[in-house]
PDB file of C-alpha atoms in Angstrom:
ATOM      1  CA  UNK V 575     150.594   8.550 -31.235  1.00  0.00           C
ATOM      2  CA  UNK V 576     150.599   9.879 -27.816  1.00  0.00           C
ATOM      3  CA  UNK V 577     154.631   9.434 -27.113  1.00  0.00           C
ATOM      4  CA  UNK V 578     152.880  10.522 -23.151  1.00  0.00           C
ATOM      5  CA  UNK V 579     151.578   8.043 -20.686  1.00  0.00           C
ATOM      6  CA  UNK V 580     147.992   8.993 -20.020  1.00  0.00           C
ATOM      7  CA  UNK V 581     147.741  11.787 -22.533  1.00  0.00           C
ATOM      8  CA  UNK V 582     144.088  12.142 -23.616  1.00  0.00           C
ATOM      9  CA  UNK V 583     143.840  11.337 -27.471  1.00  0.00           C
ATOM     10  CA  UNK V 584     141.038  14.072 -28.979  1.00  0.00           C
ATOM     11  CA  UNK V 585     138.417  13.670 -32.192  1.00  0.00           C
ATOM     12  CA  UNK V 586     139.399  14.494 -35.197  1.00  0.00           C
ATOM     13  CA  UNK V 587     139.216  18.051 -36.365  1.00  0.00           C
ATOM     14  CA  UNK V 588     139.096  19.792 -32.759  1.00  0.00           C
ATOM     15  CA  UNK V 589     141.713  21.413 -33.504  1.00  0.00           C
ATOM     16  CA  UNK V 590     140.757  23.200 -35.807  1.00  0.00           C
ATOM     17  CA  UNK V 591     137.023  24.002 -35.103  1.00  0.00           C
ATOM     18  CA  UNK V 592     139.676  25.577 -31.384  1.00  0.00           C
ATOM     19  CA  UNK V 593     142.202  26.781 -33.840  1.00  0.00           C
ATOM     20  CA  UNK V 594     138.666  28.974 -35.613  1.00  0.00           C
ATOM     21  CA  UNK V 595     137.415  29.815 -32.181  1.00  0.00           C
ATOM     22  CA  UNK V 596     140.253  31.451 -32.193  1.00  0.00           C
ATOM     23  CA  UNK V 597     140.358  33.629 -34.800  1.00  0.00           C
ATOM     24  CA  UNK V 598     135.982  34.595 -34.457  1.00  0.00           C
ATOM     25  CA  UNK V 599     137.325  36.051 -30.885  1.00  0.00           C
ATOM     26  CA  UNK V 600     140.093  37.370 -32.162  1.00  0.00           C
ATOM     27  CA  UNK V 601     138.681  39.060 -35.123  1.00  0.00           C
ATOM     28  CA  UNK V 602     135.663  39.964 -33.373  1.00  0.00           C
ATOM     29  CA  UNK V 603     138.187  42.245 -31.158  1.00  0.00           C
ATOM     30  CA  UNK V 604     139.601  43.544 -33.375  1.00  0.00           C
ATOM     31  CA  UNK V 605     137.066  44.934 -34.006  1.00  0.00           C
ATOM     32  CA  UNK V 606     135.159  46.536 -31.794  1.00  0.00           C
ATOM     33  CA  UNK V 607     135.659  50.271 -31.533  1.00  0.00           C
ATOM     34  CA  UNK V 608     137.924  52.222 -29.581  1.00  0.00           C
ATOM     35  CA  UNK V 609     137.342  53.453 -26.030  1.00  0.00           C
ATOM     36  CA  UNK V 610     138.604  56.305 -27.609  1.00  0.00           C
ATOM     37  CA  UNK V 611     136.203  56.865 -30.861  1.00  0.00           C
ATOM     38  CA  UNK V 612     132.885  55.601 -28.424  1.00  0.00           C
ATOM     39  CA  UNK V 613     133.964  58.039 -25.869  1.00  0.00           C
ATOM     40  CA  UNK V 614     134.966  60.916 -28.919  1.00  0.00           C
ATOM     41  CA  UNK V 615     131.490  59.996 -29.800  1.00  0.00           C
ATOM     42  CA  UNK V 616     129.831  61.008 -26.683  1.00  0.00           C
ATOM     43  CA  UNK V 617     128.416  57.305 -26.960  1.00  0.00           C
ATOM     44  CA  UNK V 618     131.220  56.454 -23.755  1.00  0.00           C
ATOM     45  CA  UNK V 619     131.574  57.894 -20.247  1.00  0.00           C
ATOM     46  CA  UNK V 620     134.105  58.184 -18.075  1.00  0.00           C
ATOM     47  CA  UNK V 621     133.949  57.385 -14.203  1.00  0.00           C
ATOM     48  CA  UNK V 622     134.323  60.158 -12.122  1.00  0.00           C
ATOM     49  CA  UNK V 623     136.556  58.603  -9.848  1.00  0.00           C
ATOM     50  CA  UNK V 624     139.703  56.615 -11.580  1.00  0.00           C
ATOM     51  CA  UNK V 625     139.677  59.431 -14.938  1.00  0.00           C
ATOM     52  CA  UNK V 626     142.243  61.835 -16.217  1.00  0.00           C
ATOM     53  CA  UNK V 627     141.884  64.925 -14.454  1.00  0.00           C
ATOM     54  CA  UNK V 628     141.990  66.179 -17.719  1.00  0.00           C
ATOM     55  CA  UNK V 629     139.344  63.975 -19.694  1.00  0.00           C
ATOM     56  CA  UNK V 630     136.477  64.519 -16.308  1.00  0.00           C
ATOM     57  CA  UNK V 631     138.006  68.851 -16.858  1.00  0.00           C
ATOM     58  CA  UNK V 632     137.334  68.644 -20.150  1.00  0.00           C
ATOM     59  CA  UNK V 633     133.736  66.539 -19.730  1.00  0.00           C
ATOM     60  CA  UNK V 634     132.666  69.323 -17.464  1.00  0.00           C
ATOM     61  CA  UNK V 635     134.258  72.590 -19.127  1.00  0.00           C
ATOM     62  CA  UNK V 636     135.876  73.601 -16.275  1.00  0.00           C
ATOM     63  CA  UNK V 637     139.152  73.631 -14.182  1.00  0.00           C
ATOM     64  CA  UNK V 638     137.713  71.596 -11.093  1.00  0.00           C
ATOM     65  CA  UNK V 639     135.892  68.405 -11.240  1.00  0.00           C
ATOM     66  CA  UNK V 640     132.547  69.655  -9.696  1.00  0.00           C
ATOM     67  CA  UNK V 641     132.897  66.350  -7.056  1.00  0.00           C
ATOM     68  CA  UNK V 642     136.180  68.026  -5.799  1.00  0.00           C
ATOM     69  CA  UNK V 643     134.079  71.816  -4.997  1.00  0.00           C
ATOM     70  CA  UNK V 644     131.195  70.184  -3.103  1.00  0.00           C
ATOM     71  CA  UNK V 645     133.153  67.685  -1.350  1.00  0.00           C
ATOM     72  CA  UNK V 646     135.048  71.378  -0.154  1.00  0.00           C
ATOM     73  CA  UNK V 647     132.023  73.640  -0.423  1.00  0.00           C
ATOM     74  CA  UNK V 648     130.416  70.687   2.182  1.00  0.00           C
ATOM     75  CA  UNK V 649     133.533  70.511   4.985  1.00  0.00           C
ATOM     76  CA  UNK V 650     133.264  74.085   4.768  1.00  0.00           C
ATOM     77  CA  UNK V 651     130.375  74.481   5.873  1.00  0.00           C
ATOM     78  CA  UNK V 652     130.141  71.756   8.298  1.00  0.00           C
ATOM     79  CA  UNK V 653     133.486  70.728   8.872  1.00  0.00           C
ATOM     80  CA  UNK V 654     136.663  73.149   9.573  1.00  0.00           C
ATOM     81  CA  UNK V 655     135.811  73.664  13.832  1.00  0.00           C
ATOM     82  CA  UNK V 656     135.486  68.078  13.525  1.00  0.00           C
ATOM     83  CA  UNK V 657     138.506  67.589  15.391  1.00  0.00           C
ATOM     84  CA  UNK V 658     140.327  65.069  13.179  1.00  0.00           C
ATOM     85  CA  UNK V 659     139.425  66.130  10.268  1.00  0.00           C
ATOM     86  CA  UNK V 660     140.533  64.264   7.170  1.00  0.00           C
ATOM     87  CA  UNK V 661     142.805  63.099   9.247  1.00  0.00           C
ATOM     88  CA  UNK V 662     140.079  60.055  10.550  1.00  0.00           C
ATOM     89  CA  UNK V 663     138.533  58.016   7.735  1.00  0.00           C
ATOM     90  CA  UNK V 664     134.728  57.754   7.762  1.00  0.00           C
ATOM     91  CA  UNK V 665     132.855  54.665   6.739  1.00  0.00           C
ATOM     92  CA  UNK V 666     133.826  52.888   4.538  1.00  0.00           C
ATOM     93  CA  UNK V 667     131.181  51.412   2.699  1.00  0.00           C
ATOM     94  CA  UNK V 668     128.777  54.093   3.034  1.00  0.00           C
ATOM     95  CA  UNK V 669     132.696  56.078   1.266  1.00  0.00           C
ATOM     96  CA  UNK V 670     131.844  53.940  -1.694  1.00  0.00           C
ATOM     97  CA  UNK V 671     128.468  54.531  -1.516  1.00  0.00           C
ATOM     98  CA  UNK V 672     128.751  57.339  -1.895  1.00  0.00           C
ATOM     99  CA  UNK V 673     132.061  56.560  -4.984  1.00  0.00           C
ATOM    100  CA  UNK V 674     128.883  54.440  -7.031  1.00  0.00           C
ATOM    101  CA  UNK V 675     126.669  57.471  -6.611  1.00  0.00           C
ATOM    102  CA  UNK V 676     128.432  59.971  -7.654  1.00  0.00           C
ATOM    103  CA  UNK V 677     130.139  56.998 -10.499  1.00  0.00           C
ATOM    104  CA  UNK V 678     126.439  55.560 -11.685  1.00  0.00           C
ATOM    105  CA  UNK V 679     125.917  58.943 -13.497  1.00  0.00           C
ATOM    106  CA  UNK V 680     128.291  58.143 -15.914  1.00  0.00           C
ATOM    107  CA  UNK V 681     127.805  55.050 -18.230  1.00  0.00           C
ATOM    108  CA  UNK V 682     129.996  52.238 -16.246  1.00  0.00           C
ATOM    109  CA  UNK V 683     133.226  50.583 -18.403  1.00  0.00           C
ATOM    110  CA  UNK V 684     135.045  47.254 -16.585  1.00  0.00           C
ATOM    111  CA  UNK V 685     136.702  44.623 -18.157  1.00  0.00           C
ATOM    112  CA  UNK V 686     136.439  45.698 -21.559  1.00  0.00           C
ATOM    113  CA  UNK V 687     132.283  45.805 -21.245  1.00  0.00           C
ATOM    114  CA  UNK V 688     130.325  48.439 -22.894  1.00  0.00           C
ATOM    115  CA  UNK V 689     126.984  49.975 -21.102  1.00  0.00           C
ATOM    116  CA  UNK V 690     126.272  52.590 -22.670  1.00  0.00           C
ATOM    117  CA  UNK V 691     124.696  55.418 -20.421  1.00  0.00           C
ATOM    118  CA  UNK V 692     121.680  56.766 -19.911  1.00  0.00           C
ATOM    119  CA  UNK V 693     120.294  61.409 -20.582  1.00  0.00           C
ATOM    120  CA  UNK V 694     123.199  62.494 -19.099  1.00  0.00           C
ATOM    121  CA  UNK V 695     122.407  64.598 -15.874  1.00  0.00           C
ATOM    122  CA  UNK V 696     121.674  67.825 -16.629  1.00  0.00           C
ATOM    123  CA  UNK V 697     122.680  70.726 -13.564  1.00  0.00           C
ATOM    124  CA  UNK V 698     122.537  69.510 -10.083  1.00  0.00           C
ATOM    125  CA  UNK V 699     123.986  65.229  -9.874  1.00  0.00           C
ATOM    126  CA  UNK V 700     121.218  63.158  -9.512  1.00  0.00           C
ATOM    127  CA  UNK V 701     123.458  62.129  -5.916  1.00  0.00           C
ATOM    128  CA  UNK V 702     123.803  65.480  -2.701  1.00  0.00           C
ATOM    129  CA  UNK V 703     126.263  66.090  -0.088  1.00  0.00           C
ATOM    130  CA  UNK V 704     123.556  67.636   2.516  1.00  0.00           C
ATOM    131  CA  UNK V 705     121.326  64.406   2.039  1.00  0.00           C
ATOM    132  CA  UNK V 706     121.266  62.773   4.902  1.00  0.00           C
ATOM    133  CA  UNK V 707     123.236  60.246   4.009  1.00  0.00           C
ATOM    134  CA  UNK V 708     126.130  61.623   3.296  1.00  0.00           C
ATOM    135  CA  UNK V 709     125.973  63.111   6.775  1.00  0.00           C
ATOM    136  CA  UNK V 710     128.666  62.313   8.871  1.00  0.00           C
ATOM    137  CA  UNK V 711     131.631  64.843   7.786  1.00  0.00           C
ATOM    138  CA  UNK V 712     134.462  62.843   7.719  1.00  0.00           C
ATOM    139  CA  UNK V 713     132.569  60.351   5.151  1.00  0.00           C
ATOM    140  CA  UNK V 714     133.104  63.378   2.591  1.00  0.00           C
ATOM    141  CA  UNK V 715     136.420  63.603   3.174  1.00  0.00           C
ATOM    142  CA  UNK V 716     137.090  60.117   2.058  1.00  0.00           C
ATOM    143  CA  UNK V 717     135.573  60.523  -0.249  1.00  0.00           C
ATOM    144  CA  UNK V 718     137.244  62.832  -1.624  1.00  0.00           C
ATOM    145  CA  UNK V 719     140.977  61.390  -0.482  1.00  0.00           C
ATOM    146  CA  UNK V 720     139.706  58.563  -2.860  1.00  0.00           C
ATOM    147  CA  UNK V 721     139.485  60.786  -5.842  1.00  0.00           C
ATOM    148  CA  UNK V 722     142.687  61.867  -5.944  1.00  0.00           C
ATOM    149  CA  UNK V 723     143.987  58.503  -4.823  1.00  0.00           C
ATOM    150  CA  UNK V 724     141.908  56.831  -7.467  1.00  0.00           C
ATOM    151  CA  UNK V 725     143.507  59.029 -10.352  1.00  0.00           C
ATOM    152  CA  UNK V 726     145.352  57.648 -12.725  1.00  0.00           C
ATOM    153  CA  UNK V 727     148.693  59.907 -12.731  1.00  0.00           C
ATOM    154  CA  UNK V 728     148.379  61.847  -8.858  1.00  0.00           C
ATOM    155  CA  UNK V 729     147.836  65.829  -9.337  1.00  0.00           C
ATOM    156  CA  UNK V 730     151.359  66.153  -9.994  1.00  0.00           C
ATOM    157  CA  UNK V 731     152.036  63.799 -13.217  1.00  0.00           C
ATOM    158  CA  UNK V 732     154.183  61.455 -11.912  1.00  0.00           C
ATOM    159  CA  UNK V 733     157.293  63.187 -14.208  1.00  0.00           C
ATOM    160  CA  UNK V 734     157.867  66.347 -11.570  1.00  0.00           C
ATOM    161  CA  UNK V 735     157.543  63.716  -8.671  1.00  0.00           C
ATOM    162  CA  UNK V 736     162.060  63.369  -8.632  1.00  0.00           C
ATOM    163  CA  UNK V 737     162.002  67.176  -9.482  1.00  0.00           C
ATOM    164  CA  UNK V 738     159.813  68.191  -6.513  1.00  0.00           C
ATOM    165  CA  UNK V 739     161.336  65.759  -4.283  1.00  0.00           C
ATOM    166  CA  UNK V 740     165.026  66.979  -4.924  1.00  0.00           C
ATOM    167  CA  UNK V 741     163.811  71.164  -4.716  1.00  0.00           C
ATOM    168  CA  UNK V 742     162.867  69.880  -0.721  1.00  0.00           C
ATOM    169  CA  UNK V 743     166.263  68.244  -0.326  1.00  0.00           C
ATOM    170  CA  UNK V 744     167.314  72.529  -0.904  1.00  0.00           C
ATOM    171  CA  UNK V 745     169.157  73.810   1.784  1.00  0.00           C
ATOM    172  CA  UNK V 746     168.588  76.940   1.369  1.00  0.00           C
ATOM    173  CA  UNK V 747     164.458  77.060   1.667  1.00  0.00           C
ATOM    174  CA  UNK V 748     164.045  80.371  -0.443  1.00  0.00           C
ATOM    175  CA  UNK V 749     165.371  78.264  -3.329  1.00  0.00           C
ATOM    176  CA  UNK V 750     163.070  75.658  -2.287  1.00  0.00           C
ATOM    177  CA  UNK V 751     159.705  78.588  -1.974  1.00  0.00           C
ATOM    178  CA  UNK V 752     161.037  79.327  -5.524  1.00  0.00           C
ATOM    179  CA  UNK V 753     162.449  76.319  -7.478  1.00  0.00           C
ATOM    180  CA  UNK V 754     158.381  74.633  -5.772  1.00  0.00           C
ATOM    181  CA  UNK V 755     157.074  77.302  -7.672  1.00  0.00           C
ATOM    182  CA  UNK V 756     158.644  77.301 -10.754  1.00  0.00           C
ATOM    183  CA  UNK V 757     156.977  73.237 -10.592  1.00  0.00           C
ATOM    184  CA  UNK V 758     153.231  74.721 -10.327  1.00  0.00           C
ATOM    185  CA  UNK V 759     153.796  77.212 -12.194  1.00  0.00           C
ATOM    186  CA  UNK V 760     154.989  74.135 -15.408  1.00  0.00           C
ATOM    187  CA  UNK V 761     151.074  72.287 -14.319  1.00  0.00           C
ATOM    188  CA  UNK V 762     148.827  71.473 -17.023  1.00  0.00           C
ATOM    189  CA  UNK V 763     145.898  72.942 -16.470  1.00  0.00           C
ATOM    190  CA  UNK V 764     143.456  71.313 -14.300  1.00  0.00           C
ATOM    191  CA  UNK V 765     145.960  69.522 -12.471  1.00  0.00           C
ATOM    192  CA  UNK V 766     147.496  73.619 -11.383  1.00  0.00           C
ATOM    193  CA  UNK V 767     143.807  74.279 -10.554  1.00  0.00           C
ATOM    194  CA  UNK V 768     142.634  71.854  -9.295  1.00  0.00           C
ATOM    195  CA  UNK V 769     146.130  72.085  -6.391  1.00  0.00           C
ATOM    196  CA  UNK V 770     145.054  76.342  -5.548  1.00  0.00           C
ATOM    197  CA  UNK V 771     141.713  75.237  -4.989  1.00  0.00           C
ATOM    198  CA  UNK V 772     142.523  72.547  -2.694  1.00  0.00           C
ATOM    199  CA  UNK V 773     145.249  73.812  -0.848  1.00  0.00           C
ATOM    200  CA  UNK V 774     143.323  77.407  -0.397  1.00  0.00           C
ATOM    201  CA  UNK V 775     140.364  75.230   0.962  1.00  0.00           C
ATOM    202  CA  UNK V 776     143.920  72.941   3.193  1.00  0.00           C
ATOM    203  CA  UNK V 777     144.657  76.727   4.510  1.00  0.00           C
ATOM    204  CA  UNK V 778     141.727  77.483   5.321  1.00  0.00           C
ATOM    205  CA  UNK V 779     140.832  74.738   7.191  1.00  0.00           C
ATOM    206  CA  UNK V 780     144.710  74.586   8.608  1.00  0.00           C
ATOM    207  CA  UNK V 781     143.092  78.262  10.314  1.00  0.00           C
ATOM    208  CA  UNK V 782     141.506  76.073  12.195  1.00  0.00           C
ATOM    209  CA  UNK V 783     143.805  73.450  13.682  1.00  0.00           C
ATOM    210  CA  UNK V 784     143.175  74.797  17.562  1.00  0.00           C
ATOM    211  CA  UNK V 785     140.131  72.763  16.754  1.00  0.00           C
ATOM    212  CA  UNK V 786     139.831  70.726  14.148  1.00  0.00           C
ATOM    213  CA  UNK V 787     144.396  69.718  15.515  1.00  0.00           C
ATOM    214  CA  UNK V 788     144.469  70.118  11.793  1.00  0.00           C
ATOM    215  CA  UNK V 789     147.745  71.825  12.017  1.00  0.00           C
ATOM    216  CA  UNK V 790     150.540  72.051   8.756  1.00  0.00           C
ATOM    217  CA  UNK V 791     152.253  68.573   9.463  1.00  0.00           C
ATOM    218  CA  UNK V 792     149.308  66.797  10.088  1.00  0.00           C
ATOM    219  CA  UNK V 793     147.717  68.111   6.885  1.00  0.00           C
ATOM    220  CA  UNK V 794     150.790  67.456   4.649  1.00  0.00           C
ATOM    221  CA  UNK V 795     151.055  63.840   6.975  1.00  0.00           C
ATOM    222  CA  UNK V 796     147.466  62.947   5.064  1.00  0.00           C
ATOM    223  CA  UNK V 797     148.099  64.625   1.803  1.00  0.00           C
ATOM    224  CA  UNK V 798     151.771  63.762   1.414  1.00  0.00           C
ATOM    225  CA  UNK V 799     151.631  60.337  -0.006  1.00  0.00           C
ATOM    226  CA  UNK V 800     148.009  60.808  -2.023  1.00  0.00           C
ATOM    227  CA  UNK V 801     148.874  64.706  -4.128  1.00  0.00           C
ATOM    228  CA  UNK V 802     152.412  63.585  -4.699  1.00  0.00           C
ATOM    229  CA  UNK V 803     154.386  59.633  -5.355  1.00  0.00           C
ATOM    230  CA  UNK V 804     156.103  58.159  -7.793  1.00  0.00           C
ATOM    231  CA  UNK V 805     155.670  55.801 -10.295  1.00  0.00           C
ATOM    232  CA  UNK V 806     157.911  53.202  -8.841  1.00  0.00           C
ATOM    233  CA  UNK V 807     157.715  52.624  -4.917  1.00  0.00           C
ATOM    234  CA  UNK V 808     161.250  54.530  -3.796  1.00  0.00           C
ATOM    235  CA  UNK V 809     163.951  51.172  -2.072  1.00  0.00           C
ATOM    236  CA  UNK V 810     163.307  54.012   1.035  1.00  0.00           C
ATOM    237  CA  UNK V 811     160.142  54.324   1.823  1.00  0.00           C
ATOM    238  CA  UNK V 812     159.710  56.401   5.601  1.00  0.00           C
ATOM    239  CA  UNK V 813     161.680  58.702   3.442  1.00  0.00           C
ATOM    240  CA  UNK V 814     160.051  58.949   1.006  1.00  0.00           C
ATOM    241  CA  UNK V 815     156.431  60.079   2.385  1.00  0.00           C
ATOM    242  CA  UNK V 816     159.027  61.976   4.238  1.00  0.00           C
ATOM    243  CA  UNK V 817     160.246  64.218   1.092  1.00  0.00           C
ATOM    244  CA  UNK V 818     156.072  63.754  -0.186  1.00  0.00           C
ATOM    245  CA  UNK V 819     154.704  65.576   3.599  1.00  0.00           C
ATOM    246  CA  UNK V 820     157.775  68.180   3.618  1.00  0.00           C
ATOM    247  CA  UNK V 821     156.406  68.802   0.655  1.00  0.00           C
ATOM    248  CA  UNK V 822     152.587  69.791   0.860  1.00  0.00           C
ATOM    249  CA  UNK V 823     153.516  72.135   3.775  1.00  0.00           C
ATOM    250  CA  UNK V 824     155.757  73.828   1.868  1.00  0.00           C
ATOM    251  CA  UNK V 825     152.922  74.793  -0.024  1.00  0.00           C
ATOM    252  CA  UNK V 826     150.666  75.365   2.704  1.00  0.00           C
ATOM    253  CA  UNK V 827     153.682  77.643   4.381  1.00  0.00           C
ATOM    254  CA  UNK V 828     153.872  79.729   1.217  1.00  0.00           C
ATOM    255  CA  UNK V 829     150.734  79.633  -0.959  1.00  0.00           C
ATOM    256  CA  UNK V 830     150.561  83.163  -2.250  1.00  0.00           C
ATOM    257  CA  UNK V 831     153.978  82.909  -3.964  1.00  0.00           C
ATOM    258  CA  UNK V 832     153.726  79.368  -5.184  1.00  0.00           C
ATOM    259  CA  UNK V 833     149.849  80.488  -6.117  1.00  0.00           C
ATOM    260  CA  UNK V 834     150.051  84.004  -7.070  1.00  0.00           C
ATOM    261  CA  UNK V 835     147.280  84.615  -9.385  1.00  0.00           C
ATOM    262  CA  UNK V 836     143.723  82.014  -9.821  1.00  0.00           C
ATOM    263  CA  UNK V 837     143.951  79.938 -14.000  1.00  0.00           C
TER     264      UNK V 837
END
């Protein structure tokens, strides 16, 4: 008998049926192959955007992701003299369209659904940044920045965020550079190689600052929060961002000392 007014009644056996459905669903979820095992067997390939850097580089047998290299090459070919390169945003819908074109070469896994891939891409990708569709260089730079923002862990891993910030706070500039160089050398190989490749490119962007207006400070503002961010937002967001920007400025100012040799 129902103890509360208006309580609905259910036919006998409904609860048992519902419980049985839940048990069958639970058994299905438990028996479903884990994503990692399917990836190891080659049945599922991660997307490019949002993929762990180490996994992406291992899959492509490189130390710097192909997408990063292609974007940098495109910028250096047709974007170094563009006013506000990296600072001015491209059309968001076109950036997302480029992202989709890049990820379409991979199987998609979202919300626990497994979508098996077609034949993996060999040689040149199915999308080319030379295509008229991506003629706006700000779309290319926007997609590159989006790639770095969507890494599950930033290029400078979370565990090194606080040591980086403490290094920036050192009163002696020489000690700053020495400590940051030590931290950079401790990065995992794909992180080190990709960071070195990107910062070398940004140095070349900065060399054309008289034309593109991208000074060291402007580049730091754009890339600081993208390359170096805490796992949890700090209490003072403004102070934290300023130090992130300064860290990128330091990488640019002392590139040769911080990145002495290629990987």
